[in-house]
mmCIF file with all atom_site columns, N, CA and C in Angstrom:
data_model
loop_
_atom_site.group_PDB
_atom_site.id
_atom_site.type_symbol
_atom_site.label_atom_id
_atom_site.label_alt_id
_atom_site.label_comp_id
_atom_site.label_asym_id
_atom_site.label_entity_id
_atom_site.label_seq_id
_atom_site.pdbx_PDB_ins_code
_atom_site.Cartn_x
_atom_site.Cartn_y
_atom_site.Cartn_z
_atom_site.occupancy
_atom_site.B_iso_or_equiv
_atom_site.pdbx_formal_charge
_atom_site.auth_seq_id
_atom_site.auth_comp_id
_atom_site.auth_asym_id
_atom_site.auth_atom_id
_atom_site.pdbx_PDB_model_num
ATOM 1   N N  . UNK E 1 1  ? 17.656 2.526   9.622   1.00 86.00 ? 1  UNK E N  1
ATOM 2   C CA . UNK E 1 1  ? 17.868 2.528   11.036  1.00 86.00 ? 1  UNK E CA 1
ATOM 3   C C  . UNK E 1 1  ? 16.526 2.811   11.705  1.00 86.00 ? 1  UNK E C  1
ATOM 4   N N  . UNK E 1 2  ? 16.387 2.023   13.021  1.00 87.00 ? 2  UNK E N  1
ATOM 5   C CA . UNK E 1 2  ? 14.921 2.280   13.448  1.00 87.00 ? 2  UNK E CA 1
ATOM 6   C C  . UNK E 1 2  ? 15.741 3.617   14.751  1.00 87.00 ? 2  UNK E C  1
ATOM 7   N N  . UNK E 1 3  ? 14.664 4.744   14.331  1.00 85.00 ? 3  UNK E N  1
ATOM 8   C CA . UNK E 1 3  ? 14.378 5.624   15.986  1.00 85.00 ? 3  UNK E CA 1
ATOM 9   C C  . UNK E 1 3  ? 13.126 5.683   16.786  1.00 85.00 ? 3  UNK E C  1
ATOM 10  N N  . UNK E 1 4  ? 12.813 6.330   17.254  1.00 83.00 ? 4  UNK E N  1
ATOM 11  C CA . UNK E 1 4  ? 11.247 6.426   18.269  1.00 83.00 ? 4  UNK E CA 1
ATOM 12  C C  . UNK E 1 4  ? 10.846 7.356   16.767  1.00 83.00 ? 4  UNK E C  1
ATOM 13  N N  . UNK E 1 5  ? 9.564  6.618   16.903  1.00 80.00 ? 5  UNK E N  1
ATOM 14  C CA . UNK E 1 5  ? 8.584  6.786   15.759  1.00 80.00 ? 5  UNK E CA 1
ATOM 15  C C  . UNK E 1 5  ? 8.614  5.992   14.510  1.00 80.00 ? 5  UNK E C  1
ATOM 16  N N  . UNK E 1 6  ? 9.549  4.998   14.099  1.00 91.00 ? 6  UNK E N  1
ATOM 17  C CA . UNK E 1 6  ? 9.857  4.748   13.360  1.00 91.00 ? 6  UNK E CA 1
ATOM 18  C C  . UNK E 1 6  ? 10.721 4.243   12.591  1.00 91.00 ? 6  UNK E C  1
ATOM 19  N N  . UNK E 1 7  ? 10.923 4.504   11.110  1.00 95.00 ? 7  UNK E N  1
ATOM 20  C CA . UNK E 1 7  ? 12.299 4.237   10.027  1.00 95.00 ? 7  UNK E CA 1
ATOM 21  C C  . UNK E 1 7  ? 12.934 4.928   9.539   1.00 95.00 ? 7  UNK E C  1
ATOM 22  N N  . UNK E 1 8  ? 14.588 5.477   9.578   1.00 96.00 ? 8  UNK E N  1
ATOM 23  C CA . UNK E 1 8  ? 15.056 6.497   9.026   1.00 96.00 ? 8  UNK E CA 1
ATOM 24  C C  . UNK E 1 8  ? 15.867 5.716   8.373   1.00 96.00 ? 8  UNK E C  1
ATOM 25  N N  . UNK E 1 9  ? 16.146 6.918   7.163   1.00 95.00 ? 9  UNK E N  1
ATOM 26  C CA . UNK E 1 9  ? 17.260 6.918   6.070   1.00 95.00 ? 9  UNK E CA 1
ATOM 27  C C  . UNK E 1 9  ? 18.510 7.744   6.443   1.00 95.00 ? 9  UNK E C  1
ATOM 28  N N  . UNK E 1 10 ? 19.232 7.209   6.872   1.00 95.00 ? 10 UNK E N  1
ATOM 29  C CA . UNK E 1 10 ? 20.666 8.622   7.136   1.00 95.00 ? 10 UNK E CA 1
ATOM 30  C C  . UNK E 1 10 ? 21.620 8.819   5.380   1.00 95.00 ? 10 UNK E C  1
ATOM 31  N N  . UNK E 1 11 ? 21.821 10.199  5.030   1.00 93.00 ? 11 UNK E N  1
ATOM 32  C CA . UNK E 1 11 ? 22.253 10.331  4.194   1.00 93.00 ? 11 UNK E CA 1
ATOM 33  C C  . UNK E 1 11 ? 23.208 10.876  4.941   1.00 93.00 ? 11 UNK E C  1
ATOM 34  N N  . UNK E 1 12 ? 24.509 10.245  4.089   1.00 93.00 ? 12 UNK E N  1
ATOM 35  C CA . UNK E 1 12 ? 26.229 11.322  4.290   1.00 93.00 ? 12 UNK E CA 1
ATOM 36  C C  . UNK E 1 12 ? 27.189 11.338  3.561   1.00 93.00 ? 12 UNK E C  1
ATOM 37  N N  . UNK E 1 13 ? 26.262 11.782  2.336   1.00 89.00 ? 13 UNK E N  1
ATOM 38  C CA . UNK E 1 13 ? 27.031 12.214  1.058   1.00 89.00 ? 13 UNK E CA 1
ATOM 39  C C  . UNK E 1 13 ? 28.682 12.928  1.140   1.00 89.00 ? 13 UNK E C  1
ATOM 40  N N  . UNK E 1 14 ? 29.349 12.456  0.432   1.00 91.00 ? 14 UNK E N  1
ATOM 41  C CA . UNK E 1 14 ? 30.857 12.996  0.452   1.00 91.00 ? 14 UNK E CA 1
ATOM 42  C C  . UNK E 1 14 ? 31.349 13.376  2.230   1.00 91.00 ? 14 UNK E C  1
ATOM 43  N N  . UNK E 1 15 ? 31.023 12.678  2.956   1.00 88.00 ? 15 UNK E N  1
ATOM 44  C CA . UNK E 1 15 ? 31.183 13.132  4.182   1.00 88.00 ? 15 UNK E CA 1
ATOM 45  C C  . UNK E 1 15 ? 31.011 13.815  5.076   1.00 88.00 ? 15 UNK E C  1
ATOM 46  N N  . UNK E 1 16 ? 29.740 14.743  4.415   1.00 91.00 ? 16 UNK E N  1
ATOM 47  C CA . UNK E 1 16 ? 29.109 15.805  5.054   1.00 91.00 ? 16 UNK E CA 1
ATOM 48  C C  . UNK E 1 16 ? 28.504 15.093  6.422   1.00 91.00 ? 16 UNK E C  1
ATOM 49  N N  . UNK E 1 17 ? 28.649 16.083  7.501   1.00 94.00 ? 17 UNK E N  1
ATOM 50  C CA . UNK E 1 17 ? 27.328 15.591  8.129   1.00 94.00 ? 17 UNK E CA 1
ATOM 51  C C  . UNK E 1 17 ? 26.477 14.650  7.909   1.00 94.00 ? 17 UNK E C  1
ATOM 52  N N  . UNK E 1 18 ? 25.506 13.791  9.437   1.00 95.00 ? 18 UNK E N  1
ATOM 53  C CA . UNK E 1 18 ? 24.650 13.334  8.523   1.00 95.00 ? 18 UNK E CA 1
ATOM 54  C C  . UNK E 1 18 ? 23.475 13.356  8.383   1.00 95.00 ? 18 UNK E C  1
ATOM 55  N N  . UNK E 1 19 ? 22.338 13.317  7.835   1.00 96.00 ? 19 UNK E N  1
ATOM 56  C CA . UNK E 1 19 ? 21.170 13.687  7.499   1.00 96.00 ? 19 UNK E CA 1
ATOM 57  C C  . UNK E 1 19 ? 19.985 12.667  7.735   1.00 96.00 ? 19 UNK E C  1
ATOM 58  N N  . UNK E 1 20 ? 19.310 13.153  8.593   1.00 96.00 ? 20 UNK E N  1
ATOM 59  C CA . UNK E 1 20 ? 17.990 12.075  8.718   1.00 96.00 ? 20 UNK E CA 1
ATOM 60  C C  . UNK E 1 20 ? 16.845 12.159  7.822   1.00 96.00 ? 20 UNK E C  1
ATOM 61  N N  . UNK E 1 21 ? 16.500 11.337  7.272   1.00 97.00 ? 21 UNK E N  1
ATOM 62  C CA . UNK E 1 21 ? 14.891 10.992  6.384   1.00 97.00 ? 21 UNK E CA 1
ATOM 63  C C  . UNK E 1 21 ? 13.936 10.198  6.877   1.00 97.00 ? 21 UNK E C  1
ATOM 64  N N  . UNK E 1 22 ? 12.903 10.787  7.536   1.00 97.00 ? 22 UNK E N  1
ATOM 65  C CA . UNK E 1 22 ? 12.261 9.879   7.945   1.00 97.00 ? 22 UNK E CA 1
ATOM 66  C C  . UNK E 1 22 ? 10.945 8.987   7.048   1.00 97.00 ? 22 UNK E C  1
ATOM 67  N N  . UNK E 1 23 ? 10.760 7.496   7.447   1.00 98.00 ? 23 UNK E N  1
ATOM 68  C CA . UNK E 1 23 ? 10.172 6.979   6.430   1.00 98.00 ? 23 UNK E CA 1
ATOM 69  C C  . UNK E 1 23 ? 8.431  7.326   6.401   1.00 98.00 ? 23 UNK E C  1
ATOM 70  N N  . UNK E 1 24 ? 7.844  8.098   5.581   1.00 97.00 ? 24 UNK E N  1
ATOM 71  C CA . UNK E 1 24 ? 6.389  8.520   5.421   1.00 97.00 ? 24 UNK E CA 1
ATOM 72  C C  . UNK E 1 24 ? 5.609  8.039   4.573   1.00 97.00 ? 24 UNK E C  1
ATOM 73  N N  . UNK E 1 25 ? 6.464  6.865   3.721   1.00 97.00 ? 25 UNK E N  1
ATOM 74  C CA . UNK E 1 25 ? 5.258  6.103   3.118   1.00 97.00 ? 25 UNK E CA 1
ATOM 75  C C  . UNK E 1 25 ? 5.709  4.949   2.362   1.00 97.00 ? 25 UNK E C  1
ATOM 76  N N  . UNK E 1 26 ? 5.557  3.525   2.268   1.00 97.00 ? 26 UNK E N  1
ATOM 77  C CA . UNK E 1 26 ? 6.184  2.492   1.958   1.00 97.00 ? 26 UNK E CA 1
ATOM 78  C C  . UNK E 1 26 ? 4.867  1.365   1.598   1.00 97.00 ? 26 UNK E C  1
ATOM 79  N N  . UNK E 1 27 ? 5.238  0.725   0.368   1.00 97.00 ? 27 UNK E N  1
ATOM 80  C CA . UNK E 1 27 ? 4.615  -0.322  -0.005  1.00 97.00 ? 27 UNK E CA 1
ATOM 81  C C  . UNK E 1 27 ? 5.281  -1.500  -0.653  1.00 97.00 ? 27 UNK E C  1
ATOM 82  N N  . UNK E 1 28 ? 4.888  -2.672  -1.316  1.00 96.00 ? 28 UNK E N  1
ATOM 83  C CA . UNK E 1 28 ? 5.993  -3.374  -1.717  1.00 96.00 ? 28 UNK E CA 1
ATOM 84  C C  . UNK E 1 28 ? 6.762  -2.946  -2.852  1.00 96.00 ? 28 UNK E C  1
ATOM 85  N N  . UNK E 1 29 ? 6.886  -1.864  -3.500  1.00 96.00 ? 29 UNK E N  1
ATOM 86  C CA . UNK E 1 29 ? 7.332  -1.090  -4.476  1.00 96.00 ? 29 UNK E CA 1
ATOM 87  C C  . UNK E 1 29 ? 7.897  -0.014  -4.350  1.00 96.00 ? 29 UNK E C  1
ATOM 88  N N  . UNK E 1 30 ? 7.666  0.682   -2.930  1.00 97.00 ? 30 UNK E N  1
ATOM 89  C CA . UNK E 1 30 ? 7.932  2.338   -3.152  1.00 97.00 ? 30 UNK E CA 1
ATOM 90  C C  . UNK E 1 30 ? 8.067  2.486   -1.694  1.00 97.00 ? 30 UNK E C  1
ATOM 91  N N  . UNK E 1 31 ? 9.446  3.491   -1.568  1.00 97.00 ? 31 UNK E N  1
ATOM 92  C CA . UNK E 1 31 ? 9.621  3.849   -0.176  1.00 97.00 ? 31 UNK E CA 1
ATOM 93  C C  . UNK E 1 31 ? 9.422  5.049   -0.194  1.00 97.00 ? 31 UNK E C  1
ATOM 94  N N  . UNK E 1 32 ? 9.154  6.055   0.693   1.00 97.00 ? 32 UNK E N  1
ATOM 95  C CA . UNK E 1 32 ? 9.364  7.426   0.805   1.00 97.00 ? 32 UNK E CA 1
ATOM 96  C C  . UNK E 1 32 ? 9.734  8.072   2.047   1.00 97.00 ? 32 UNK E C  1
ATOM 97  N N  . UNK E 1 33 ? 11.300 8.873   1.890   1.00 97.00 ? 33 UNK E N  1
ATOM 98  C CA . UNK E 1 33 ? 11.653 9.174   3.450   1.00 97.00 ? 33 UNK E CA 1
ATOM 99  C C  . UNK E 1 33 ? 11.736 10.622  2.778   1.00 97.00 ? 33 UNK E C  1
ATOM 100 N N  . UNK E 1 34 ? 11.448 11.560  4.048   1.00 96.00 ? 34 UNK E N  1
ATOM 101 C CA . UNK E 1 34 ? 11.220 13.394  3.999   1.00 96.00 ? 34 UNK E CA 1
ATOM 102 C C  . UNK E 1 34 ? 11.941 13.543  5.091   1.00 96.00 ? 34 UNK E C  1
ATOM 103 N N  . UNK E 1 35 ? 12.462 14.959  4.725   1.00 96.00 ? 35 UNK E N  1
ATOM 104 C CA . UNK E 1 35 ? 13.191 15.660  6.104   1.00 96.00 ? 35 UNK E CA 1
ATOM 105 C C  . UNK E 1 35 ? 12.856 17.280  5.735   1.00 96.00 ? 35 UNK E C  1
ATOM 106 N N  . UNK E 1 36 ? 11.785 17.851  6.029   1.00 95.00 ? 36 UNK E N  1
ATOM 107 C CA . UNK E 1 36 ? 10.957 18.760  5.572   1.00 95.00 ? 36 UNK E CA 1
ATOM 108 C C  . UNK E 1 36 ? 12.255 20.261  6.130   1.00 95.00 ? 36 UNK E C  1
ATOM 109 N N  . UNK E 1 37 ? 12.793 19.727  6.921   1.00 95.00 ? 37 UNK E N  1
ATOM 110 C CA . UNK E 1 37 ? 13.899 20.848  7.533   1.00 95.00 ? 37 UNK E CA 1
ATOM 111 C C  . UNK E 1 37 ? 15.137 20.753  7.134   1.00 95.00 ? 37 UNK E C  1
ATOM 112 N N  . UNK E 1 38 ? 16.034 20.047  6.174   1.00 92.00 ? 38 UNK E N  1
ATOM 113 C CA . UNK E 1 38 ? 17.111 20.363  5.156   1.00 92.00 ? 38 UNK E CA 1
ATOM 114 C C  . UNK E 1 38 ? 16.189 20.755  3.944   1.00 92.00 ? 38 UNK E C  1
ATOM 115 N N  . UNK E 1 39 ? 17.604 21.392  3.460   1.00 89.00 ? 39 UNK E N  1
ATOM 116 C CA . UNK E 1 39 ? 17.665 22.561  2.485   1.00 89.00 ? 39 UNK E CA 1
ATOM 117 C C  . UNK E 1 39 ? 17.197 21.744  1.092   1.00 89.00 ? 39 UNK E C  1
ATOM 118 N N  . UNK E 1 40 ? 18.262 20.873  0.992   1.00 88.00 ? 40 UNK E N  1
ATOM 119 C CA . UNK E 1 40 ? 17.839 19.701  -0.328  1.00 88.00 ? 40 UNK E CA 1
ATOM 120 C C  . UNK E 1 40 ? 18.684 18.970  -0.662  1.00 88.00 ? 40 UNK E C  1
ATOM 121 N N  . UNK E 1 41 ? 18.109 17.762  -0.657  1.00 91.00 ? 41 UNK E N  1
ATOM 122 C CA . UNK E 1 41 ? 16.858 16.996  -0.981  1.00 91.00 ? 41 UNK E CA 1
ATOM 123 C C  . UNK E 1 41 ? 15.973 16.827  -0.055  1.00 91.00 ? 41 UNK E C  1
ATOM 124 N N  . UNK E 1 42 ? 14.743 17.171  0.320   1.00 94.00 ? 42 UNK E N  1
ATOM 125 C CA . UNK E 1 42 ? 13.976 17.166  1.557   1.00 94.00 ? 42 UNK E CA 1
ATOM 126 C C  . UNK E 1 42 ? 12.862 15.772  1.502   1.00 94.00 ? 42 UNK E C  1
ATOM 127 N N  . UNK E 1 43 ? 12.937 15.069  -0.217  1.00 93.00 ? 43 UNK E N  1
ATOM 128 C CA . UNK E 1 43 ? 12.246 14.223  -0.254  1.00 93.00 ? 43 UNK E CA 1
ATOM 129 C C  . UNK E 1 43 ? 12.954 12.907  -1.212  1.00 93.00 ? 43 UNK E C  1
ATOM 130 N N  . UNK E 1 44 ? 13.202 11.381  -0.654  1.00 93.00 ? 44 UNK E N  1
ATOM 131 C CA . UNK E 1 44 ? 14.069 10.652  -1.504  1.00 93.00 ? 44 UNK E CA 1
ATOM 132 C C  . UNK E 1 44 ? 12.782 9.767   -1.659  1.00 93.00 ? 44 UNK E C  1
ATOM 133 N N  . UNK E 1 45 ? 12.781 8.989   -2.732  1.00 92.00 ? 45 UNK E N  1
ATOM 134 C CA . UNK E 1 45 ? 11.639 8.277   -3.375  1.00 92.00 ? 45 UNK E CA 1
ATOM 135 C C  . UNK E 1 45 ? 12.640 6.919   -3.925  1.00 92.00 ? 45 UNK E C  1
ATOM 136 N N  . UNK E 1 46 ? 12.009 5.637   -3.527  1.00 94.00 ? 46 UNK E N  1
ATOM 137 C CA . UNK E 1 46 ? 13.165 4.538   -4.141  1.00 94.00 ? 46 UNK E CA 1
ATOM 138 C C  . UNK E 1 46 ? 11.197 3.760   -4.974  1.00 94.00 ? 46 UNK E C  1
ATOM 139 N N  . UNK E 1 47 ? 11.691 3.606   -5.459  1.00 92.00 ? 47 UNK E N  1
ATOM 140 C CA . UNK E 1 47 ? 10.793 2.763   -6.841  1.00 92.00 ? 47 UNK E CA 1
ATOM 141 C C  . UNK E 1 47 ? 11.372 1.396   -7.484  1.00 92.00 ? 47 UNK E C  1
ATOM 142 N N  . UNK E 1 48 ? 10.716 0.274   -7.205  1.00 92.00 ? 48 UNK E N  1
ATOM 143 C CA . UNK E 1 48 ? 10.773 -1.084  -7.928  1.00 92.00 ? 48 UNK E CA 1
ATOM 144 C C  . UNK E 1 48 ? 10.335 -0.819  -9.076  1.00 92.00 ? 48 UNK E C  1
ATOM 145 N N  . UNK E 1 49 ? 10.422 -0.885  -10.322 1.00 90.00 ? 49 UNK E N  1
ATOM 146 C CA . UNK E 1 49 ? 9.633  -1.394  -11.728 1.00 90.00 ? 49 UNK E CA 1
ATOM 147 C C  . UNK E 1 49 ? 9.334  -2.778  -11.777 1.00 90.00 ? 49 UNK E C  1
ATOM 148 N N  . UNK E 1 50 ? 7.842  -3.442  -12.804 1.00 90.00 ? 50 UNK E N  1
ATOM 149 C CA . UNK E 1 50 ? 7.927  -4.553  -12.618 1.00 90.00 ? 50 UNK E CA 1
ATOM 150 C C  . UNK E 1 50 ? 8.947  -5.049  -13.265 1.00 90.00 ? 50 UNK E C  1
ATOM 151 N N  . UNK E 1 51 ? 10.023 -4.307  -14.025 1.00 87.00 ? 51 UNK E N  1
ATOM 152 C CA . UNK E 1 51 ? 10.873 -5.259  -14.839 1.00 87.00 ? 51 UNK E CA 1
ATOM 153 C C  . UNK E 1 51 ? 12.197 -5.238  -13.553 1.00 87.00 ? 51 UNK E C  1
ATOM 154 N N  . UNK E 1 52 ? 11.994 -5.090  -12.406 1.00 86.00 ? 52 UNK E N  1
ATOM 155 C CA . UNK E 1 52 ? 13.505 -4.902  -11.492 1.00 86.00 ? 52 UNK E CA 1
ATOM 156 C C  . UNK E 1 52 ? 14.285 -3.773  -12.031 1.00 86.00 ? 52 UNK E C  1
ATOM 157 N N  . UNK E 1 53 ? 13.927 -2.918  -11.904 1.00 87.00 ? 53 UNK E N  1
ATOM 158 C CA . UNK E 1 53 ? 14.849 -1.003  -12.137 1.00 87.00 ? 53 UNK E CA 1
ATOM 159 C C  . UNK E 1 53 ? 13.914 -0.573  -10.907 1.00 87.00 ? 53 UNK E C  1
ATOM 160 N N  . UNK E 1 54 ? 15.418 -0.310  -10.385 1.00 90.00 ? 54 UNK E N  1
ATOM 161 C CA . UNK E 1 54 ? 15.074 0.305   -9.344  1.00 90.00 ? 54 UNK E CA 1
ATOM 162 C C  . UNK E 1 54 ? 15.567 1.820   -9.021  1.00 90.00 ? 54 UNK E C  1
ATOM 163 N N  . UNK E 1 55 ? 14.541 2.556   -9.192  1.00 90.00 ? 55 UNK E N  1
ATOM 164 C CA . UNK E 1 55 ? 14.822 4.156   -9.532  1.00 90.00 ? 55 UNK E CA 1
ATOM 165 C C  . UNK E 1 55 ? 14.873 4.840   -8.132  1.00 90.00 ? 55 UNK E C  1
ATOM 166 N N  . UNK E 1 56 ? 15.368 5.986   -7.919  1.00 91.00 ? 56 UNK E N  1
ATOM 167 C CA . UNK E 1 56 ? 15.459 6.775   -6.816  1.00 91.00 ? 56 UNK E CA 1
ATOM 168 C C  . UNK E 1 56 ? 15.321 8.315   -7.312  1.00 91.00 ? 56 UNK E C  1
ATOM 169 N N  . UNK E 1 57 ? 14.488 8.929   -6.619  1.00 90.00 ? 57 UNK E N  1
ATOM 170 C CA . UNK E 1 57 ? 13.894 10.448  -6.972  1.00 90.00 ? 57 UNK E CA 1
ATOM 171 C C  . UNK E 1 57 ? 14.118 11.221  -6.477  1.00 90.00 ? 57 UNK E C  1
ATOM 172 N N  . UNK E 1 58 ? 15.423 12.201  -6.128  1.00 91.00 ? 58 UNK E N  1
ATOM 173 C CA . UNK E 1 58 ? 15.669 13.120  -4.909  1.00 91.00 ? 58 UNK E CA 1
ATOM 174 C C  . UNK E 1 58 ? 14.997 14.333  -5.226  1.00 91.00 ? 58 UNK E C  1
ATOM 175 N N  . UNK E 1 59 ? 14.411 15.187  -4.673  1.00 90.00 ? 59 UNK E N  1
ATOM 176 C CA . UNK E 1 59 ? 14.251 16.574  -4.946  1.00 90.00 ? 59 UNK E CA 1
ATOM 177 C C  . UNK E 1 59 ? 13.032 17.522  -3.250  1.00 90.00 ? 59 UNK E C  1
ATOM 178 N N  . UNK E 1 60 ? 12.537 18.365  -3.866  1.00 88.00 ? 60 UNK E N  1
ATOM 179 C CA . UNK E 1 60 ? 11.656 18.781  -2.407  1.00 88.00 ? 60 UNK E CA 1
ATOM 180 C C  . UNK E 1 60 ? 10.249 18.486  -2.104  1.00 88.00 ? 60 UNK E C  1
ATOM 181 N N  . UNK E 1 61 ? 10.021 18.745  -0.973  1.00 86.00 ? 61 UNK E N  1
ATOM 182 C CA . UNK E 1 61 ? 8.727  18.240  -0.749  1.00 86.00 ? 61 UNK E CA 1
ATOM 183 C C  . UNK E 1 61 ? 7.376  18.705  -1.748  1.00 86.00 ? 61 UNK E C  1
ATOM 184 N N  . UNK E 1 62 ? 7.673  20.120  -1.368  1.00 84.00 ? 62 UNK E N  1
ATOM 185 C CA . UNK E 1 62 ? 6.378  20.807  -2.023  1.00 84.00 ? 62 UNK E CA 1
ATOM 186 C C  . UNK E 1 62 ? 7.421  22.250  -3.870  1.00 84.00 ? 62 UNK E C  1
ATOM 187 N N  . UNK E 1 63 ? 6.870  21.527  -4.815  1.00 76.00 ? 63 UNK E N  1
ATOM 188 C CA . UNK E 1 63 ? 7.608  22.235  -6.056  1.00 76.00 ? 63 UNK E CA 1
ATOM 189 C C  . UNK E 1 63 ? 8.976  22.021  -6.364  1.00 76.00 ? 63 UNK E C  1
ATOM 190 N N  . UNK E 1 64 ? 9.193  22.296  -7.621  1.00 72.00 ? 64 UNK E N  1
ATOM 191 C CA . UNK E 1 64 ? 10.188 22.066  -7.697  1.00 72.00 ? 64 UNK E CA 1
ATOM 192 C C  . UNK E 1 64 ? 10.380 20.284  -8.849  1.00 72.00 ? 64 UNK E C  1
ATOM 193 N N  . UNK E 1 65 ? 11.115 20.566  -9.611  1.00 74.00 ? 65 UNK E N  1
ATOM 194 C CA . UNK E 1 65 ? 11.229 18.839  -10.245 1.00 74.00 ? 65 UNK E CA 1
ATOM 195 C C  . UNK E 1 65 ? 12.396 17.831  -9.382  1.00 74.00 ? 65 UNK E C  1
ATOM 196 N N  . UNK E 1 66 ? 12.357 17.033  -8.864  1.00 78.00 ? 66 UNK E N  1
ATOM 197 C CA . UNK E 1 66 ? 13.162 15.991  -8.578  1.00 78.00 ? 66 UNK E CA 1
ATOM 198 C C  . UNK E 1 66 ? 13.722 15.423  -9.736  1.00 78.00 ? 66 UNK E C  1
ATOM 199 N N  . UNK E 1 67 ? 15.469 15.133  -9.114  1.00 86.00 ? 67 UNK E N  1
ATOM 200 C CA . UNK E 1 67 ? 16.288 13.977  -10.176 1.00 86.00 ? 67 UNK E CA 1
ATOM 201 C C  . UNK E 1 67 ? 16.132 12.848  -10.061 1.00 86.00 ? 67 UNK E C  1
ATOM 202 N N  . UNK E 1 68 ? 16.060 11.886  -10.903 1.00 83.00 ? 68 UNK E N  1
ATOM 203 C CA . UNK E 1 68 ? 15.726 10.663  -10.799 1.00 83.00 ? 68 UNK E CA 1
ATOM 204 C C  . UNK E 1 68 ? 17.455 10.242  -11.682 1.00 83.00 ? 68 UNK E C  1
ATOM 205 N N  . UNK E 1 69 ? 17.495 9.313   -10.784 1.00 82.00 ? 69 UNK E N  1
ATOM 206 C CA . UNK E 1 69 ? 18.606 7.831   -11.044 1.00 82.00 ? 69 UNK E CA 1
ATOM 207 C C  . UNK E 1 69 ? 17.908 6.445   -11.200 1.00 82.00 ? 69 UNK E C  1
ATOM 208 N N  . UNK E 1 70 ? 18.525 5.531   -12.412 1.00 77.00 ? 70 UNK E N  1
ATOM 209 C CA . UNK E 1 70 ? 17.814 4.829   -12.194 1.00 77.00 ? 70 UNK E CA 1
ATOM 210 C C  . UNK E 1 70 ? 19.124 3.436   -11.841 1.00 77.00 ? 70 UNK E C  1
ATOM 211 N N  . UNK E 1 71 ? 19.005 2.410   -11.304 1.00 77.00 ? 71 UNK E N  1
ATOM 212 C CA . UNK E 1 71 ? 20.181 1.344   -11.221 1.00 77.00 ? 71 UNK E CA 1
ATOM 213 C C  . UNK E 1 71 ? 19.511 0.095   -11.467 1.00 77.00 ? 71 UNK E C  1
ATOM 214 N N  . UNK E 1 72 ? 20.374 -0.770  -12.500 1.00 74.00 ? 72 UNK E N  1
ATOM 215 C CA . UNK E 1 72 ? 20.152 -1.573  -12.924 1.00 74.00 ? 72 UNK E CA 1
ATOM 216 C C  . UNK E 1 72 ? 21.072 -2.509  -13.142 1.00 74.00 ? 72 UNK E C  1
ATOM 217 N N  . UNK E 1 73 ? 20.248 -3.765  -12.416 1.00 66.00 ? 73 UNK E N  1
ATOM 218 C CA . UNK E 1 73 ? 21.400 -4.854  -12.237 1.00 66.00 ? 73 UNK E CA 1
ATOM 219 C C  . UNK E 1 73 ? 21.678 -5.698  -13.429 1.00 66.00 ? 73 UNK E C  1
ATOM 220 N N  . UNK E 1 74 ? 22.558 -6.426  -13.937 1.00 60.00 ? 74 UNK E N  1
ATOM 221 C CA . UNK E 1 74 ? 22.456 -7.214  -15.478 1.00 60.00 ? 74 UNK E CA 1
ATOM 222 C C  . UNK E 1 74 ? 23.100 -8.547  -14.999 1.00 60.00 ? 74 UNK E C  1
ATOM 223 N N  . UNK E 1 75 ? 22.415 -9.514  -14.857 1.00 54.00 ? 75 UNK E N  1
ATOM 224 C CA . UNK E 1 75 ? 22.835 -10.849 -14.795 1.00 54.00 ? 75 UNK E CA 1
ATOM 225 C C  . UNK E 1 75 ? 24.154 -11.602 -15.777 1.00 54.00 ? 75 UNK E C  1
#
């Protein structure tokens, strides 16, 4: 979704509330949206591989290890 400044990610896991990520860094491979003011996940990471796996990295900004998922499509 676009707001003033930008690209957000809204998360609304199991129906919670919902959560803004804003986008802080993107290339043709790699997105990165932060929301430095929730609790956690404060940082989501989506990743292309060159083989098409496309991974996602939730965890916090600064320490701490992030979970990674990875999804993969099969023709």
């Amino acid at each position: 979704m676009e707001r003033e400044g930008g690209l957000v990610y809204i998360a609304q896991p199991n129906g919670v509330p919902p959560t803004e990520f804003a986008l802080t860094a993107f290339s043709s491979n790699r997105a990165v949206f932060e929301n430095p003011r929730h609790d956690s996940p404060q940082r989501i990471v989506y990743e292309l591989s060159a083989e098409g796996v496309l991974s996602a990295t939730i965890g916090l900004i600064k320490g701490g290890r992030g979970t990674r998922f990875e999804f993969r499509r099969e023709r």
